[in-house]
Amino acid sequence: MSLRTSLFAGSALLLSLAVTSPALAQSSDVGIEILQLLVDEGVIPHAKAQEILTKARQTDAAKREAEAAKTASTTIDVAYVPETVRAQIKAEVKQEVVAQAKSEGWVAPNTLPDWVDSIKISGDFRARFQSEDFPTSVITNGIVVEGNPPVFPNAAAINRAGGVNIADGFPLLNSTIDRRRSNYRARLKFEADINDKVSVGLRLASGNDNNPVSTNTSFGDYFSKDEIWIDQAYVNVKPIKGLTLTAGRMPNPFYSTDLVWDTDINLEGLAVSGDYGFNDSLKIFGTAAVLPLQEREIYDDSYLYAAQAGVGGTFASQFGYKAALSYYDFSNVQSTVNAPNSRLTDWSAPKYLSKGNSLVNLRTDGTTFLAGLASKYELMAFTGHLTYGTGPRQYRLSGEVVKNQGHDTAELLALGLQDSGDTGYQIRFDAGYPVITERNQWRVAAAFKHVEADAVLDVFTDSDFGLGGTDSEGYILEGEYGVYKNLSVSATWLSSDSIDGLPFSVDVLQLNFNTRF
């Protein structure tokens, strides 16, 4: 007999005994309560319960009539069931029925299995209007005497095409035409605890393409459907307290600003992170990582070998601090110029480029051009911040300095290039609520940034300042205000000029509509 059939029969029998046995007369409401419980938990339909109850009452009436014919009076002692006992019986029956129903999946359609509790879902959406304004160019006798010259080769487009014929001209970056555009960013993340030591994460994101530093999707493509990318996919293992091993496409494990790493970047490979707190005023932390950059079938691969060590803590109750020294060795990213009339080293051309880094033509035939990185990149970075908190509001002064130890002026001059800078720094001040989650919360920020041509890899640095890349310096102003819970509006103004290269000035205004869950 099935469990459901047994429950039907048991319910009917229990109710019949309850309402027909004089000794159990006072407990009839227990049977009715059990029937109601079975209906509520989805074990039996309401109509079936009503049928059982009706039959029990009919049986009771028939039996009473028969007994009345035998004797006119009968005295029976009725057992009293205290209210606390009845409540306990009801709770125990409910617990047993629901547990059995969950395990067999035939009750409580809105009840989810226990493993669902280990999954966390979060996400965010941002709609943006962006204005890009360039200075007016003044050209006299074919020479640009004011403003930006329209001669910035688009190295990324050149390499995507596998090189170009010089006689046909180069694809160019926009440096003179003001632009107005809109885009959105949508991200959805799933995190699951496998057990008390292992967890996994998966995040999906929008994006025009698989660019490593942007998840923006532009409007204005005749309403064509958009693509979804795997933005993060990783596993975390915590074998002991304070130690985490992460593998996959992971959130940036390094304490940094957007001077070296754009805030949207996610790194791929293996990272080991650890921290230890001596007390509230002193905590040490560190990270080491091996991260593949470009895999090549028959040539040497490019890797990032990175390490970071730092300290942090609080003092005087309202002050906090954090500081770290980082080393980033971008191994085998420097390109190799081909031998005369050869293309054997075309493989060393980088897969992704932005603008600003010193570039060399890998081709030696005099007719074609393929862009290569002229410098090595071995970065030393110092990052730190100091905070002062008053309740939920916080005031934060932060900064970062980076120097490319692999930069070699002699190498650049030997390639016929001009010397370029190898240092970058930024300083930033934030005031208000660190994260806007409620109505009327606010924050403002101001920053100054200076990034010389070969200070960092141009493809990984902030993709908004100067429209991305290096050889830029200027100012940033930000403001954000909470309109409703988890809904805010914000504005960012970025004004930048080139440092050593050809003149390139641009003012960028971003108006954002932000929400999260």
Short mmCIF file of C-alpha atoms in Angstrom, two decimals:
data_model
loop_
_atom_site.label_atom_id
_atom_site.label_comp_id
_atom_site.label_asym_id
_atom_site.label_seq_id
_atom_site.Cartn_x
_atom_site.Cartn_y
_atom_site.Cartn_z
CA MET A 1 0.00 0.00 0.00
CA SER A 2 1.40 3.46 -0.90
CA LEU A 3 2.09 6.10 1.74
CA ARG A 4 -0.63 8.34 0.35
CA THR A 5 -3.21 5.47 0.47
CA SER A 6 -2.11 4.64 4.00
CA LEU A 7 -2.60 8.23 5.07
CA PHE A 8 -6.09 8.27 3.49
CA ALA A 9 -7.10 5.08 5.31
CA GLY A 10 -5.44 6.09 8.55
CA SER A 11 -7.14 9.45 8.49
CA ALA A 12 -10.55 7.90 7.93
CA LEU A 13 -10.02 5.29 10.67
CA LEU A 14 -8.72 7.85 13.15
CA LEU A 15 -11.64 10.16 12.53
CA SER A 16 -14.15 7.31 12.72
CA LEU A 17 -12.76 6.19 16.06
CA ALA A 18 -12.65 9.74 17.31
CA VAL A 19 -16.26 10.59 16.52
CA THR A 20 -17.86 7.17 17.13
CA SER A 21 -16.15 6.01 20.29
CA PRO A 22 -17.67 7.61 23.37
CA ALA A 23 -14.37 7.24 25.15
CA LEU A 24 -12.78 9.37 22.52
CA ALA A 25 -15.56 11.84 22.01
CA GLN A 26 -13.59 14.76 23.30
CA SER A 27 -10.70 14.01 20.96
CA SER A 28 -12.80 14.23 17.76
CA ASP A 29 -11.45 17.71 17.14
CA VAL A 30 -7.94 16.17 16.98
CA GLY A 31 -9.02 14.00 14.04
CA ILE A 32 -10.59 16.96 12.30
CA GLU A 33 -7.44 19.01 12.88
CA ILE A 34 -5.36 16.21 11.35
CA LEU A 35 -7.65 16.12 8.32
CA GLN A 36 -7.26 19.90 7.96
CA LEU A 37 -3.48 19.54 8.31
CA LEU A 38 -3.38 16.93 5.51
CA VAL A 39 -5.40 19.27 3.28
CA ASP A 40 -3.14 22.22 4.09
CA GLU A 41 0.00 20.21 3.33
CA GLY A 42 -1.38 19.00 0.00
CA VAL A 43 -1.60 15.31 0.98
CA ILE A 44 -5.33 15.00 0.16
CA PRO A 45 -7.72 17.32 -1.65
CA HIS A 46 -10.43 19.19 0.24
CA ALA A 47 -13.21 17.15 -1.39
CA LYS A 48 -11.65 13.87 -0.19
CA ALA A 49 -11.37 15.19 3.37
CA GLN A 50 -15.02 16.27 3.31
CA GLU A 51 -16.01 12.79 2.09
CA ILE A 52 -14.11 11.09 4.93
CA LEU A 53 -15.71 13.41 7.49
CA THR A 54 -19.24 12.85 6.13
CA LYS A 55 -18.89 9.08 6.18
CA ALA A 56 -17.55 9.16 9.73
CA ARG A 57 -20.52 11.23 10.89
CA GLN A 58 -22.98 8.91 9.15
CA THR A 59 -21.40 5.87 10.80
CA ASP A 60 -21.52 7.63 14.16
CA ALA A 61 -25.21 8.50 13.75
CA ALA A 62 -26.14 4.92 12.80
CA LYS A 63 -24.28 3.47 15.74
CA ARG A 64 -25.85 5.92 18.17
CA GLU A 65 -29.30 4.97 16.98
CA ALA A 66 -28.54 1.26 17.48
CA GLU A 67 -27.20 1.84 20.98
CA ALA A 68 -30.19 4.00 21.89
CA ALA A 69 -32.46 1.08 21.07
CA LYS A 70 -30.62 -1.19 23.50
CA THR A 71 -30.54 1.10 26.49
CA ALA A 72 -32.04 4.39 27.43
CA SER A 73 -29.21 5.51 29.54
CA THR A 74 -25.56 4.71 29.72
CA THR A 75 -22.98 6.45 31.82
CA ILE A 76 -19.46 6.62 30.41
CA ASP A 77 -16.33 8.25 31.89
CA VAL A 78 -14.82 10.52 29.23
CA ALA A 79 -11.05 10.74 29.14
CA TYR A 80 -9.88 14.37 29.26
CA VAL A 81 -7.12 15.41 26.81
CA PRO A 82 -5.39 18.59 28.00
CA GLU A 83 -4.90 21.41 25.47
CA THR A 84 -1.08 21.18 25.75
CA VAL A 85 -1.20 17.46 24.88
CA ARG A 86 -3.42 18.10 21.86
CA ALA A 87 -1.06 20.85 20.64
CA GLN A 88 1.91 18.54 21.05
CA ILE A 89 0.19 15.75 19.10
CA LYS A 90 -0.67 18.17 16.30
CA ALA A 91 2.91 19.49 16.08
CA GLU A 92 4.44 16.03 16.05
CA VAL A 93 2.09 14.74 13.35
CA LYS A 94 2.70 17.81 11.21
CA GLN A 95 6.45 17.48 11.55
CA GLU A 96 6.43 13.79 10.58
CA VAL A 97 4.09 14.27 7.62
CA VAL A 98 5.94 17.27 6.21
CA ALA A 99 9.33 15.58 6.59
CA GLN A 100 8.09 12.48 4.76
CA ALA A 101 6.47 14.63 2.09
CA LYS A 102 9.67 16.62 1.47
CA SER A 103 11.78 13.49 1.14
CA GLU A 104 9.40 11.92 -1.39
CA GLY A 105 8.54 15.16 -3.20
CA TRP A 106 4.71 14.74 -3.09
CA VAL A 107 3.75 17.59 -0.82
CA ALA A 108 4.20 21.33 -0.39
CA PRO A 109 4.74 22.47 -4.02
CA ASN A 110 6.21 25.79 -2.88
CA THR A 111 8.76 24.18 -0.58
CA LEU A 112 12.30 24.09 -2.03
CA PRO A 113 14.89 21.42 -1.19
CA ASP A 114 17.58 22.20 1.36
CA TRP A 115 20.38 22.59 -1.22
CA VAL A 116 18.68 25.72 -2.56
CA ASP A 117 19.57 27.51 0.70
CA SER A 118 23.27 27.20 -0.19
CA ILE A 119 22.87 29.25 -3.40
CA LYS A 120 23.07 33.04 -3.43
CA ILE A 121 21.87 35.03 -6.44
CA SER A 122 22.84 38.68 -6.94
CA GLY A 123 23.12 41.10 -9.80
CA ASP A 124 23.13 44.68 -11.01
CA PHE A 125 21.99 46.78 -13.94
CA ARG A 126 23.31 50.11 -15.17
CA ALA A 127 21.98 52.31 -17.98
CA ARG A 128 24.40 55.03 -19.16
CA PHE A 129 24.46 58.08 -21.37
CA GLN A 130 27.98 59.12 -22.36
CA SER A 131 29.22 62.34 -23.94
CA GLU A 132 32.73 62.57 -25.46
CA ASP A 133 33.95 66.06 -26.38
CA PHE A 134 37.19 66.83 -28.22
CA PRO A 135 38.78 70.27 -28.64
CA THR A 136 38.34 72.05 -31.96
CA SER A 137 41.31 71.34 -34.23
CA VAL A 138 43.02 74.19 -36.03
CA ILE A 139 45.12 73.20 -39.06
CA THR A 140 47.48 75.68 -40.73
CA ASN A 141 49.44 74.70 -43.86
CA GLY A 142 48.65 71.06 -43.19
CA ILE A 143 49.92 71.23 -39.61
CA VAL A 144 47.69 70.89 -36.56
CA VAL A 145 48.47 73.93 -34.43
CA GLU A 146 45.63 73.46 -31.94
CA GLY A 147 43.50 70.54 -30.85
CA ASN A 148 43.89 66.85 -31.63
CA PRO A 149 45.42 65.63 -34.90
CA PRO A 150 43.27 63.00 -36.69
CA VAL A 151 46.19 60.60 -36.94
CA PHE A 152 45.91 58.06 -34.15
CA PRO A 153 46.27 54.55 -35.66
CA ASN A 154 43.89 52.01 -34.23
CA ALA A 155 46.45 49.34 -33.31
CA ALA A 156 43.79 46.93 -32.06
CA ALA A 157 41.99 47.01 -35.43
CA ILE A 158 45.29 46.61 -37.30
CA ASN A 159 46.20 43.46 -35.39
CA ARG A 160 42.70 42.00 -35.63
CA ALA A 161 43.10 42.28 -39.41
CA GLY A 162 46.47 40.48 -39.26
CA GLY A 163 48.31 43.62 -40.36
CA VAL A 164 47.58 46.25 -43.04
CA ASN A 165 49.18 47.57 -46.21
CA ILE A 166 50.81 50.90 -45.43
CA ALA A 167 49.84 52.29 -48.83
CA ASP A 168 46.16 51.67 -48.04
CA GLY A 169 46.35 53.75 -44.87
CA PHE A 170 45.65 52.85 -41.27
CA PRO A 171 42.33 52.46 -39.45
CA LEU A 172 42.18 55.43 -37.07
CA LEU A 173 40.82 56.15 -33.62
CA ASN A 174 38.32 58.99 -33.32
CA SER A 175 40.10 62.03 -31.93
CA THR A 176 38.17 64.95 -33.43
CA ILE A 177 34.42 64.18 -33.73
CA ASP A 178 32.28 64.70 -30.63
CA ARG A 179 30.19 61.68 -29.77
CA ARG A 180 26.97 60.97 -27.89
CA ARG A 181 26.09 57.38 -27.09
CA SER A 182 24.17 55.18 -24.68
CA ASN A 183 24.80 51.72 -23.33
CA TYR A 184 23.88 49.34 -20.56
CA ARG A 185 25.62 46.85 -18.31
CA ALA A 186 23.78 43.84 -16.88
CA ARG A 187 25.34 41.22 -14.61
CA LEU A 188 23.86 38.18 -12.86
CA LYS A 189 25.88 36.16 -10.36
CA PHE A 190 25.34 32.75 -8.77
CA GLU A 191 27.34 31.61 -5.74
CA ALA A 192 26.99 28.17 -4.17
CA ASP A 193 28.50 26.61 -1.06
CA ILE A 194 29.44 23.03 -1.87
CA ASN A 195 30.45 22.35 1.72
CA ASP A 196 32.06 24.30 4.56
CA LYS A 197 35.37 24.51 2.65
CA VAL A 198 34.44 24.72 -1.04
CA SER A 199 32.33 27.21 -2.97
CA VAL A 200 31.85 28.07 -6.64
CA GLY A 201 30.85 31.23 -8.48
CA LEU A 202 29.42 31.96 -11.90
CA ARG A 203 28.62 35.42 -13.29
CA LEU A 204 27.00 36.26 -16.61
CA ALA A 205 27.44 39.72 -18.11
CA SER A 206 26.54 41.81 -21.11
CA GLY A 207 29.14 43.22 -23.51
CA ASN A 208 29.66 44.30 -27.11
CA ASP A 209 32.49 41.77 -27.42
CA ASN A 210 34.92 39.77 -25.30
CA ASN A 211 36.98 42.84 -24.42
CA PRO A 212 38.61 42.11 -21.02
CA VAL A 213 37.82 45.53 -19.49
CA SER A 214 34.25 46.32 -20.50
CA THR A 215 30.83 44.74 -20.06
CA ASN A 216 28.98 47.60 -21.74
CA THR A 217 26.55 46.90 -24.58
CA SER A 218 25.89 49.89 -26.84
CA PHE A 219 22.45 50.94 -28.00
CA GLY A 220 21.88 51.76 -31.65
CA ASP A 221 22.17 48.52 -33.63
CA TYR A 222 18.63 48.36 -35.08
CA PHE A 223 17.35 46.54 -31.99
CA SER A 224 19.49 43.49 -32.67
CA LYS A 225 19.63 40.93 -29.87
CA ASP A 226 22.62 41.20 -27.55
CA GLU A 227 25.15 38.66 -26.38
CA ILE A 228 25.72 37.26 -22.90
CA TRP A 229 29.24 36.35 -21.79
CA ILE A 230 30.67 34.24 -18.99
CA ASP A 231 32.25 36.98 -16.91
CA GLN A 232 33.31 34.84 -13.95
CA ALA A 233 33.56 31.08 -13.39
CA TYR A 234 35.68 29.92 -10.46
CA VAL A 235 36.04 27.65 -7.46
CA ASN A 236 37.22 28.69 -4.00
CA VAL A 237 38.80 26.21 -1.60
CA LYS A 238 39.53 27.16 2.01
CA PRO A 239 41.51 24.27 3.52
CA ILE A 240 42.29 26.18 6.70
CA LYS A 241 41.19 29.44 8.26
CA GLY A 242 42.75 32.45 6.54
CA LEU A 243 43.87 30.60 3.39
CA THR A 244 41.97 30.58 0.07
CA LEU A 245 42.83 28.90 -3.21
CA THR A 246 40.96 30.19 -6.26
CA ALA A 247 41.01 28.69 -9.75
CA GLY A 248 39.19 29.73 -12.90
CA ARG A 249 38.03 33.11 -14.19
CA MET A 250 37.96 34.96 -10.91
CA PRO A 251 37.33 38.42 -9.44
CA ASN A 252 40.55 40.42 -9.24
CA PRO A 253 42.28 39.02 -6.11
CA PHE A 254 44.66 42.00 -5.74
CA TYR A 255 44.13 45.09 -3.64
CA SER A 256 44.51 47.85 -6.24
CA THR A 257 43.01 50.92 -7.90
CA ASP A 258 42.04 51.33 -11.55
CA LEU A 259 45.53 52.62 -12.34
CA VAL A 260 46.80 49.10 -13.08
CA TRP A 261 43.50 47.17 -13.27
CA ASP A 262 40.19 48.38 -14.68
CA THR A 263 37.37 47.78 -12.19
CA ASP A 264 35.55 45.45 -14.61
CA ILE A 265 38.47 43.09 -15.19
CA ASN A 266 38.44 39.45 -14.09
CA LEU A 267 41.65 37.41 -14.09
CA GLU A 268 42.11 33.81 -15.23
CA GLY A 269 44.34 31.18 -13.68
CA LEU A 270 45.28 30.16 -10.14
CA ALA A 271 45.59 32.42 -7.10
CA VAL A 272 46.44 31.76 -3.46
CA SER A 273 45.43 34.35 -0.87
CA GLY A 274 45.94 34.46 2.87
CA ASP A 275 45.39 36.77 5.79
CA TYR A 276 46.07 36.78 9.50
CA GLY A 277 44.91 39.22 12.15
CA PHE A 278 47.04 39.80 15.21
CA ASN A 279 44.42 42.21 16.57
CA ASP A 280 42.08 44.92 15.28
CA SER A 281 44.97 47.30 14.66
CA LEU A 282 47.20 44.92 12.69
CA LYS A 283 46.30 42.44 10.00
CA ILE A 284 48.61 41.05 7.33
CA PHE A 285 47.54 39.68 3.95
CA GLY A 286 49.08 38.42 0.76
CA THR A 287 48.30 36.97 -2.66
CA ALA A 288 50.30 35.06 -5.25
CA ALA A 289 49.00 34.12 -8.69
CA VAL A 290 49.93 32.45 -11.98
CA LEU A 291 47.70 33.77 -14.75
CA PRO A 292 47.92 32.78 -18.44
CA LEU A 293 47.72 35.77 -20.80
CA GLN A 294 48.08 34.35 -24.29
CA GLU A 295 48.28 30.68 -25.15
CA ARG A 296 50.15 29.81 -28.33
CA GLU A 297 50.18 26.40 -29.95
CA ILE A 298 53.86 26.14 -30.94
CA TYR A 299 55.43 29.27 -29.48
CA ASP A 300 56.10 30.39 -25.93
CA ASP A 301 52.99 31.40 -24.01
CA SER A 302 52.60 34.73 -22.22
CA TYR A 303 51.94 34.67 -18.48
CA LEU A 304 51.38 37.05 -15.61
CA TYR A 305 53.28 36.09 -12.45
CA ALA A 306 52.09 38.27 -9.60
CA ALA A 307 52.58 38.64 -5.86
CA GLN A 308 51.31 41.07 -3.25
CA ALA A 309 51.90 41.60 0.48
CA GLY A 310 50.22 44.14 2.70
CA VAL A 311 48.98 45.26 6.10
CA GLY A 312 45.77 46.81 7.35
CA GLY A 313 43.75 47.51 10.44
CA THR A 314 42.01 50.16 12.52
CA PHE A 315 43.18 52.63 15.15
CA ALA A 316 41.64 55.29 17.38
CA SER A 317 38.26 53.54 16.87
CA GLN A 318 37.25 55.55 13.78
CA PHE A 319 40.33 55.32 11.58
CA GLY A 320 41.30 52.52 9.22
CA TYR A 321 44.27 51.92 6.97
CA LYS A 322 45.50 49.50 4.34
CA ALA A 323 48.71 49.35 2.30
CA ALA A 324 50.28 46.83 -0.05
CA LEU A 325 53.30 46.33 -2.28
CA SER A 326 52.65 44.44 -5.52
CA TYR A 327 54.80 42.90 -8.23
CA TYR A 328 53.36 42.10 -11.68
CA ASP A 329 55.64 40.34 -14.16
CA PHE A 330 53.98 40.19 -17.60
CA SER A 331 56.23 37.50 -19.01
CA ASN A 332 56.81 37.18 -22.76
CA VAL A 333 54.57 40.10 -23.81
CA GLN A 334 57.36 42.10 -25.45
CA SER A 335 57.16 41.58 -29.22
CA THR A 336 60.03 40.54 -31.49
CA VAL A 337 60.66 42.31 -34.80
CA ASN A 338 60.89 40.01 -37.82
CA ALA A 339 64.13 39.40 -39.62
CA PRO A 340 64.33 41.19 -43.00
CA ASN A 341 61.53 40.07 -45.33
CA SER A 342 60.34 37.47 -42.79
CA ARG A 343 57.11 37.05 -40.85
CA LEU A 344 58.23 34.29 -38.52
CA THR A 345 57.80 36.43 -35.38
CA ASP A 346 54.31 37.70 -36.21
CA TRP A 347 53.17 35.34 -33.43
CA SER A 348 54.56 37.80 -30.85
CA ALA A 349 51.97 40.47 -31.77
CA PRO A 350 49.63 41.02 -28.78
CA LYS A 351 46.07 39.79 -29.09
CA TYR A 352 44.60 42.92 -27.45
CA LEU A 353 45.75 46.54 -27.52
CA SER A 354 44.30 49.88 -26.48
CA LYS A 355 46.37 53.05 -27.02
CA GLY A 356 49.40 54.68 -25.42
CA ASN A 357 52.00 51.91 -25.09
CA SER A 358 55.15 52.20 -27.23
CA LEU A 359 54.56 50.20 -30.42
CA VAL A 360 56.92 48.92 -33.09
CA ASN A 361 56.21 47.58 -36.58
CA LEU A 362 56.97 43.87 -36.53
CA ARG A 363 57.15 43.77 -40.32
CA THR A 364 60.39 44.63 -42.14
CA ASP A 365 59.15 44.46 -45.72
CA GLY A 366 58.47 48.21 -45.90
CA THR A 367 54.95 47.69 -47.23
CA THR A 368 52.91 46.26 -44.34
CA PHE A 369 52.40 47.07 -40.67
CA LEU A 370 51.68 44.82 -37.67
CA ALA A 371 51.80 46.36 -34.20
CA GLY A 372 53.98 44.91 -31.43
CA LEU A 373 54.79 45.98 -27.87
CA ALA A 374 58.24 47.56 -27.77
CA SER A 375 58.78 47.38 -24.01
CA LYS A 376 58.84 44.77 -21.30
CA TYR A 377 56.38 45.14 -18.44
CA GLU A 378 57.54 44.29 -14.92
CA LEU A 379 55.52 46.50 -12.61
CA MET A 380 56.11 47.47 -9.01
CA ALA A 381 53.08 49.11 -7.41
CA PHE A 382 52.39 50.59 -4.00
CA THR A 383 48.74 51.00 -3.05
CA GLY A 384 47.21 52.42 0.11
CA HIS A 385 44.28 54.19 1.69
CA LEU A 386 43.31 55.89 4.95
CA THR A 387 39.69 56.08 6.11
CA TYR A 388 37.81 57.99 8.75
CA GLY A 389 34.30 56.82 9.62
CA THR A 390 31.44 58.63 11.35
CA GLY A 391 28.57 56.18 11.57
CA PRO A 392 27.73 54.75 8.14
CA ARG A 393 29.48 57.62 6.35
CA GLN A 394 33.14 57.37 5.48
CA TYR A 395 35.90 59.69 4.30
CA ARG A 396 38.64 57.99 2.33
CA LEU A 397 41.98 59.15 0.94
CA SER A 398 43.58 56.61 -1.40
CA GLY A 399 46.41 56.44 -3.86
CA GLU A 400 48.64 54.25 -5.96
CA VAL A 401 52.08 54.59 -7.53
CA VAL A 402 53.39 52.24 -10.22
CA LYS A 403 56.73 51.96 -12.01
CA ASN A 404 57.57 49.70 -14.92
CA GLN A 405 60.92 48.14 -13.96
CA GLY A 406 61.13 46.43 -17.35
CA HIS A 407 61.18 49.68 -19.30
CA ASP A 408 64.53 50.18 -21.10
CA THR A 409 65.16 53.49 -22.84
CA ALA A 410 68.10 52.07 -24.82
CA GLU A 411 65.88 49.34 -26.28
CA LEU A 412 63.33 51.89 -27.47
CA LEU A 413 65.97 54.13 -29.05
CA ALA A 414 67.48 51.12 -30.82
CA LEU A 415 64.09 50.45 -32.40
CA GLY A 416 63.93 54.04 -33.64
CA LEU A 417 61.33 55.09 -31.07
CA GLN A 418 61.34 58.06 -28.76
CA ASP A 419 61.77 57.57 -25.04
CA SER A 420 58.51 57.20 -23.15
CA GLY A 421 57.59 57.42 -19.50
CA ASP A 422 57.50 54.41 -17.17
CA THR A 423 55.67 55.81 -14.12
CA GLY A 424 52.08 56.33 -13.12
CA TYR A 425 50.27 57.59 -10.03
CA GLN A 426 46.87 58.69 -8.84
CA ILE A 427 45.37 60.22 -5.70
CA ARG A 428 41.68 60.13 -4.86
CA PHE A 429 39.34 61.43 -2.13
CA ASP A 430 35.91 59.91 -1.43
CA ALA A 431 33.25 61.16 1.00
CA GLY A 432 29.84 59.76 1.93
CA TYR A 433 28.40 56.26 1.93
CA PRO A 434 30.82 53.70 0.42
CA VAL A 435 27.95 51.80 -1.23
CA ILE A 436 24.58 53.41 -2.01
CA THR A 437 21.79 51.05 -0.94
CA GLU A 438 19.13 53.30 0.61
CA ARG A 439 17.22 56.44 -0.28
CA ASN A 440 18.98 59.76 0.41
CA GLN A 441 22.41 58.15 0.75
CA TRP A 442 25.13 59.95 -1.18
CA ARG A 443 28.78 59.98 -2.08
CA VAL A 444 31.17 62.34 -3.91
CA ALA A 445 34.73 61.82 -5.12
CA ALA A 446 37.59 63.67 -6.81
CA ALA A 447 40.82 62.28 -8.26
CA PHE A 448 43.93 63.21 -10.21
CA LYS A 449 45.62 60.63 -12.43
CA HIS A 450 48.95 60.57 -14.32
CA VAL A 451 49.76 57.50 -16.45
CA GLU A 452 52.84 57.62 -18.65
CA ALA A 453 53.00 55.67 -21.90
CA ASP A 454 54.70 52.50 -20.64
CA ALA A 455 53.82 52.68 -16.95
CA VAL A 456 51.24 49.88 -17.30
CA LEU A 457 49.76 47.74 -20.07
CA ASP A 458 47.27 50.00 -21.84
CA VAL A 459 44.74 47.22 -22.40
CA PHE A 460 44.19 46.59 -18.65
CA THR A 461 44.10 50.10 -17.16
CA ASP A 462 40.94 52.21 -16.65
CA SER A 463 38.95 52.09 -19.90
CA ASP A 464 37.01 55.32 -19.21
CA PHE A 465 39.76 57.82 -18.39
CA GLY A 466 41.02 59.27 -21.68
CA LEU A 467 38.77 56.69 -23.40
CA GLY A 468 41.20 54.04 -22.22
CA GLY A 469 44.92 53.47 -22.49
CA THR A 470 47.98 55.29 -21.19
CA ASP A 471 49.91 58.53 -21.88
CA SER A 472 47.16 60.50 -20.12
CA GLU A 473 46.78 62.79 -17.14
CA GLY A 474 43.87 64.76 -15.76
CA TYR A 475 41.00 64.98 -13.30
CA ILE A 476 37.95 62.96 -12.31
CA LEU A 477 34.83 64.15 -10.45
CA GLU A 478 32.05 61.80 -9.30
CA GLY A 479 28.74 62.02 -7.47
CA GLU A 480 26.00 59.51 -6.64
CA TYR A 481 22.62 59.79 -4.88
CA GLY A 482 20.19 57.13 -3.65
CA VAL A 483 16.68 57.59 -5.06
CA TYR A 484 15.10 54.45 -3.62
CA LYS A 485 16.36 51.30 -1.93
CA ASN A 486 19.06 49.81 -4.20
CA LEU A 487 18.40 52.45 -6.88
CA SER A 488 20.68 55.43 -7.51
CA VAL A 489 21.68 58.00 -10.10
CA SER A 490 25.30 59.08 -10.62
CA ALA A 491 27.45 61.33 -12.75
CA THR A 492 31.17 61.14 -13.60
CA TRP A 493 33.27 63.73 -15.41
CA LEU A 494 36.73 62.76 -16.71
CA SER A 495 39.02 65.33 -18.30
CA SER A 496 42.37 64.19 -19.72
CA ASP A 497 45.29 65.30 -21.91
CA SER A 498 48.20 63.39 -23.38
CA ILE A 499 51.61 63.61 -21.64
CA ASP A 500 54.41 62.90 -24.14
CA GLY A 501 52.81 61.64 -27.33
CA LEU A 502 50.73 63.41 -29.97
CA PRO A 503 48.14 65.80 -28.53
CA PHE A 504 45.02 63.94 -27.43
CA SER A 505 42.54 65.73 -25.18
CA VAL A 506 39.02 64.59 -24.35
CA ASP A 507 36.31 65.38 -21.79
CA VAL A 508 33.99 62.50 -20.95
CA LEU A 509 30.66 62.89 -19.11
CA GLN A 510 28.81 59.79 -17.89
CA LEU A 511 25.26 59.85 -16.49
CA ASN A 512 24.28 56.55 -14.88
CA PHE A 513 21.08 54.91 -13.66
CA ASN A 514 22.11 52.13 -11.24
CA THR A 515 20.24 49.32 -9.53
CA ARG A 516 21.27 46.13 -7.75
CA PHE A 517 19.79 43.14 -5.96
#
